[in-house]
Coordinates of C-alpha atoms in Angstrom, one line a residue:
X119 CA 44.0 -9.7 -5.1
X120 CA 40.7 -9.8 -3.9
X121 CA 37.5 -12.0 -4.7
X122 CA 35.6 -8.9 -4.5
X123 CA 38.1 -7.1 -6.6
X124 CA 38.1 -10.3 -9.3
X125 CA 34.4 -9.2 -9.8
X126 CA 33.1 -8.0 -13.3
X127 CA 32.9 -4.6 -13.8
X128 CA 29.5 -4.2 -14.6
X129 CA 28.8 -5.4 -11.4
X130 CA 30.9 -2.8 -9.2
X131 CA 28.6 -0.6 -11.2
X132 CA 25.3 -2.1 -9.9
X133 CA 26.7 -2.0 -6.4
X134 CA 27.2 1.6 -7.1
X135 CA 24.3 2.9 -8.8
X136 CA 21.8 0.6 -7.2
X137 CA 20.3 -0.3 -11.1
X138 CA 19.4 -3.0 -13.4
X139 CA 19.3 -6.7 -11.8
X140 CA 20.7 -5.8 -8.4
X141 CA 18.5 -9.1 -7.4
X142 CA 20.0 -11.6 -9.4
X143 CA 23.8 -10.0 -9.1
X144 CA 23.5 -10.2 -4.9
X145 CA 22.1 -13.9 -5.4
X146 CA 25.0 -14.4 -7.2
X147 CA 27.8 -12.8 -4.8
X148 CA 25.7 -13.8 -1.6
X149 CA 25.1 -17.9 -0.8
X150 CA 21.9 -17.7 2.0
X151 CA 23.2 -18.1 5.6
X152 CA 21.9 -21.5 5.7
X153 CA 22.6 -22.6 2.2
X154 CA 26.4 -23.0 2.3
X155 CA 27.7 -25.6 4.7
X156 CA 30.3 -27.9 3.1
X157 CA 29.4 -30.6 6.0
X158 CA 25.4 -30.7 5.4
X159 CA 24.1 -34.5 4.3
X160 CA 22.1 -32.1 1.8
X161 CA 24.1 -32.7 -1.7
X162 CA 22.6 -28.9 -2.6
X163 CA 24.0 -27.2 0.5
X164 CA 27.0 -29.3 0.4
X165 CA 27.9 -28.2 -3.0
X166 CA 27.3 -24.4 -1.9
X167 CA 29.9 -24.7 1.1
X168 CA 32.3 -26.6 -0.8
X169 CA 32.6 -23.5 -3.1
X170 CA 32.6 -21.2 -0.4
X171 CA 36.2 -23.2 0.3
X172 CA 37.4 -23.3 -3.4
X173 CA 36.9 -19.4 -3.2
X174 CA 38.7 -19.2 0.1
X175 CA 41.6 -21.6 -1.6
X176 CA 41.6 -19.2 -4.4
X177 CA 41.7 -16.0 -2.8
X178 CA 43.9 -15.8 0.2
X179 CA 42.2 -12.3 1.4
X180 CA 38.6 -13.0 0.0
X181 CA 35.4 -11.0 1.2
X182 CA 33.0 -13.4 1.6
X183 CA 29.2 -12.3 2.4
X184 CA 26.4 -14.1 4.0
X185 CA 23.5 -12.8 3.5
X186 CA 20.1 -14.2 5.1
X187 CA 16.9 -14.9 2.6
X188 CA 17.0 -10.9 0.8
X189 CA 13.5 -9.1 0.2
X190 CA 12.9 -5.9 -1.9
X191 CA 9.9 -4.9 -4.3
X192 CA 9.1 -7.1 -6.2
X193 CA 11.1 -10.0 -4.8
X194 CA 10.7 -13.6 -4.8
X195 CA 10.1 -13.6 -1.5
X196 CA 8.1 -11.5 0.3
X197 CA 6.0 -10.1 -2.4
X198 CA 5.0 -13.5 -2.9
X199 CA 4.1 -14.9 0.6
X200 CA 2.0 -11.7 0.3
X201 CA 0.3 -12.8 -2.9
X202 CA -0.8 -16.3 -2.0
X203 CA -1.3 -14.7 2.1
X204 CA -4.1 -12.8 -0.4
X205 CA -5.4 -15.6 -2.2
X206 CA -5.5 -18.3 0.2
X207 CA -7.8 -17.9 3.0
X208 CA -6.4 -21.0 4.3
X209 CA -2.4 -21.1 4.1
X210 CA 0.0 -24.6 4.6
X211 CA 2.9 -23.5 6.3
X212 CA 6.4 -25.7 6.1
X213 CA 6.3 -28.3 9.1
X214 CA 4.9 -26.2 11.9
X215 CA 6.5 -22.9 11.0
X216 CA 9.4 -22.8 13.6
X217 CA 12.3 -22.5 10.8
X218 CA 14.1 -19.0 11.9
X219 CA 14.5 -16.3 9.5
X220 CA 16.3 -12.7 9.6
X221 CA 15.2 -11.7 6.5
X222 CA 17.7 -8.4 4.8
X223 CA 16.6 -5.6 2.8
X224 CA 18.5 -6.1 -0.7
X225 CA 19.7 -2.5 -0.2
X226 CA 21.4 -3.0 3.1
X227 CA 23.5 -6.0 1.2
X228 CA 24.1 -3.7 -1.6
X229 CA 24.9 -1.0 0.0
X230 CA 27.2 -3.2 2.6
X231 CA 29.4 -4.9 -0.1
X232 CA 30.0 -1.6 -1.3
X233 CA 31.1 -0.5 1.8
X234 CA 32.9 -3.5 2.6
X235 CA 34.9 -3.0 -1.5
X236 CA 35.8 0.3 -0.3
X237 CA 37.6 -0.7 3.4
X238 CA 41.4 -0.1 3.3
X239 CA 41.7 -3.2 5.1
X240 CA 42.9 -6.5 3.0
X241 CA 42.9 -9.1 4.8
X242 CA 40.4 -12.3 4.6
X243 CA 36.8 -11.5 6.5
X244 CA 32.9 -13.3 6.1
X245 CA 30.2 -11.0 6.6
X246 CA 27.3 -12.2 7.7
X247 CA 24.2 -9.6 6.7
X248 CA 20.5 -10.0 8.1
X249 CA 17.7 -8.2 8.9
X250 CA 17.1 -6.4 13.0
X251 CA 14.3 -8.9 13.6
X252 CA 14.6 -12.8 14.0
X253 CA 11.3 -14.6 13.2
X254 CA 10.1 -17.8 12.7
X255 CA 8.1 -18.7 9.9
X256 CA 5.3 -18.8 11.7
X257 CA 5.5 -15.3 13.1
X258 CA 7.0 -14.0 9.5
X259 CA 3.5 -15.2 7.8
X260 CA 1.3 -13.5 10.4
X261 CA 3.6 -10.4 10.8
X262 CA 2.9 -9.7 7.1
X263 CA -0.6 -10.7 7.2
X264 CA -1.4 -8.2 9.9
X265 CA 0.2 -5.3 8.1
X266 CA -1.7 -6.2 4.8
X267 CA -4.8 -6.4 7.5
X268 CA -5.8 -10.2 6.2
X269 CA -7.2 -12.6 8.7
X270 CA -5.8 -15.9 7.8
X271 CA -5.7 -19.2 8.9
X272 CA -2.2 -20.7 9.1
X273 CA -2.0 -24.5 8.8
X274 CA 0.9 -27.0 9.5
X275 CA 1.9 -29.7 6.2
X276 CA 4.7 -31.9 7.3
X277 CA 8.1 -31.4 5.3
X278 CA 7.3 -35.3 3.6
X279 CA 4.5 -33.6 2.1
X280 CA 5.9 -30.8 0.6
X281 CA 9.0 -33.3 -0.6
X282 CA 6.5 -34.8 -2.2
X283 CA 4.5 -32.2 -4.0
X284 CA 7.7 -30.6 -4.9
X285 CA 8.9 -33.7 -6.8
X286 CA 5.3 -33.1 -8.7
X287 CA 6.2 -29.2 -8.9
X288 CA 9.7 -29.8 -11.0
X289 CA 8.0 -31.7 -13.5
X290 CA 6.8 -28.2 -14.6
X291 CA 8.6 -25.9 -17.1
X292 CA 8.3 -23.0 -13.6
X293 CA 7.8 -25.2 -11.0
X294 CA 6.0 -22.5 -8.1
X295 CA 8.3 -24.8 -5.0
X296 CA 11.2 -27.1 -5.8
X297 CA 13.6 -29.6 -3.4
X298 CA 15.7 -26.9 -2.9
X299 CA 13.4 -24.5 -1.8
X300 CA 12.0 -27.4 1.0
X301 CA 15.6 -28.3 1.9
X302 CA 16.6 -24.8 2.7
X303 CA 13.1 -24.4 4.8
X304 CA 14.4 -27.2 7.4
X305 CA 17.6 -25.6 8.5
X306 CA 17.4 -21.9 10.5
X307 CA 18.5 -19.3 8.1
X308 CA 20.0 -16.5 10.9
X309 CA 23.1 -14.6 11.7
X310 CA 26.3 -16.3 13.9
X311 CA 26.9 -15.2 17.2
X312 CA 30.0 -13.0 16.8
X313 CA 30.6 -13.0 13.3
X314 CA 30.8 -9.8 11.6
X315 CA 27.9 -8.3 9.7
X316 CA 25.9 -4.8 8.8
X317 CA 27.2 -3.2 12.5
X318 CA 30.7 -3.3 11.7
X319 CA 30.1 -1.7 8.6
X320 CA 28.0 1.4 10.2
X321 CA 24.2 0.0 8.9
X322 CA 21.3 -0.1 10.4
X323 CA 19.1 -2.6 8.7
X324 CA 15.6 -1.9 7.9
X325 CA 12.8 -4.0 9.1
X326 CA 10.6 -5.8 7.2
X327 CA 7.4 -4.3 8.8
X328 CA 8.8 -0.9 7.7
X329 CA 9.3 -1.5 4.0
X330 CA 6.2 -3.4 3.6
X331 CA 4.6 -0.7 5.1
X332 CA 6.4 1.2 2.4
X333 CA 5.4 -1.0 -0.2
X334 CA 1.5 -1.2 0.5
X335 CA 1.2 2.5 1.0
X336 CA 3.0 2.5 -3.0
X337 CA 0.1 0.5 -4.1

């Protein structure tokens, strides 16, 4: 038995028909490439790799995915940089904007477990899924900038400053940035050299460029 074959059945279903929260169900099945690490001195990360090993313990052929920081319409991601990018003429980056992302379309994960769930092959693999570009933040924020055509001004704000306004953030019912959020911004959040991902499953990702492109034109 499978972890990926332990899953509920309405969620085989959303893998198959692409519908309802396909968001929230990848989230669930898919700990962030830098967010699972049973040896980090973060206690969040920490907790995230050490059940990473339970489900290995569990599972003695388990399909475990990676999958970097997911974007889509609508997303919690993108769409939002792209908001405050619009309302902020002026906008604080984390630190000095080197973190490393490799940001995946939520359809190339989808449609990878589902290709992964249907392999005839059994035995224990990690997949790690991102994106055909590797950016850092910096780049990221002015890549999207430039294909909504907004001339910005990017600014620096050290990580003890957003630890701190954070702190102030969670005392809100919806706090807009928490801890966890600034934790996961200091640590790279790429693929691993030679671990398999969306080529071994025959996907070619799609850029973010291209589906914002997409989602502008939509709009």
């Amino acid at each position: 038995m499978t972890a990926a074959s332990a899953l509920p059945s309405d969620l085989h279903r959303q893998l198959d028909d692409r519908g309802g929260d396909l968001r929230q169900c990848l989230n669930a099945l898919c700990p962030e490439l830098a967010g699972a690490d049973a040896a980090s001195p973060s206690l969040y990360i920490r907790k995230r790799g050490e059940g990473e090993l339970a489900v290995k313990a569990a599972f003695t052929d388990v399909i475990l995915f990676r999958a970097a920081v997911m974007f889509g319409p609508d997303d919690a991601f993108l769409t939002t940089i792209l908001e405050l990018l619009r309302r902020l003429p002026i906008y604080p980056m984390f630190g000095r904007g080197r973190t490393r992302l490799q940001p995946a379309y939520e359809e190339d994960v989808a449609e990878a477990i589902a290709r992964a769930l249907q392999r005839t092959q059994t035995h224990a693999i990690t997949f790690e899924c991102g994106g055909p570009c590797v950016y850092s933040y910096g780049e990221l924020l002015r890549a999207l900038a430039r294909k909504a055509d907004l001339k910005r001004i990017l600014i620096p704000l050290p990580f003890a400053a957003w630890w701190a306004l954070a702190w102030t953030a969670e005392l809100l019912p919806n706090p807009p940035v928490t801890r966890n959020q600034v934790e996961l911004m200091q640590v790279d959040n790429v693929c691993s050299p030679g671990v398999p991902g969306f080529a071994e499953l025959g996907i070619s990702p799609h850029s973010v460029e291209n589906m914002l492109e997409q989602t502008l034109r939509s709009r």
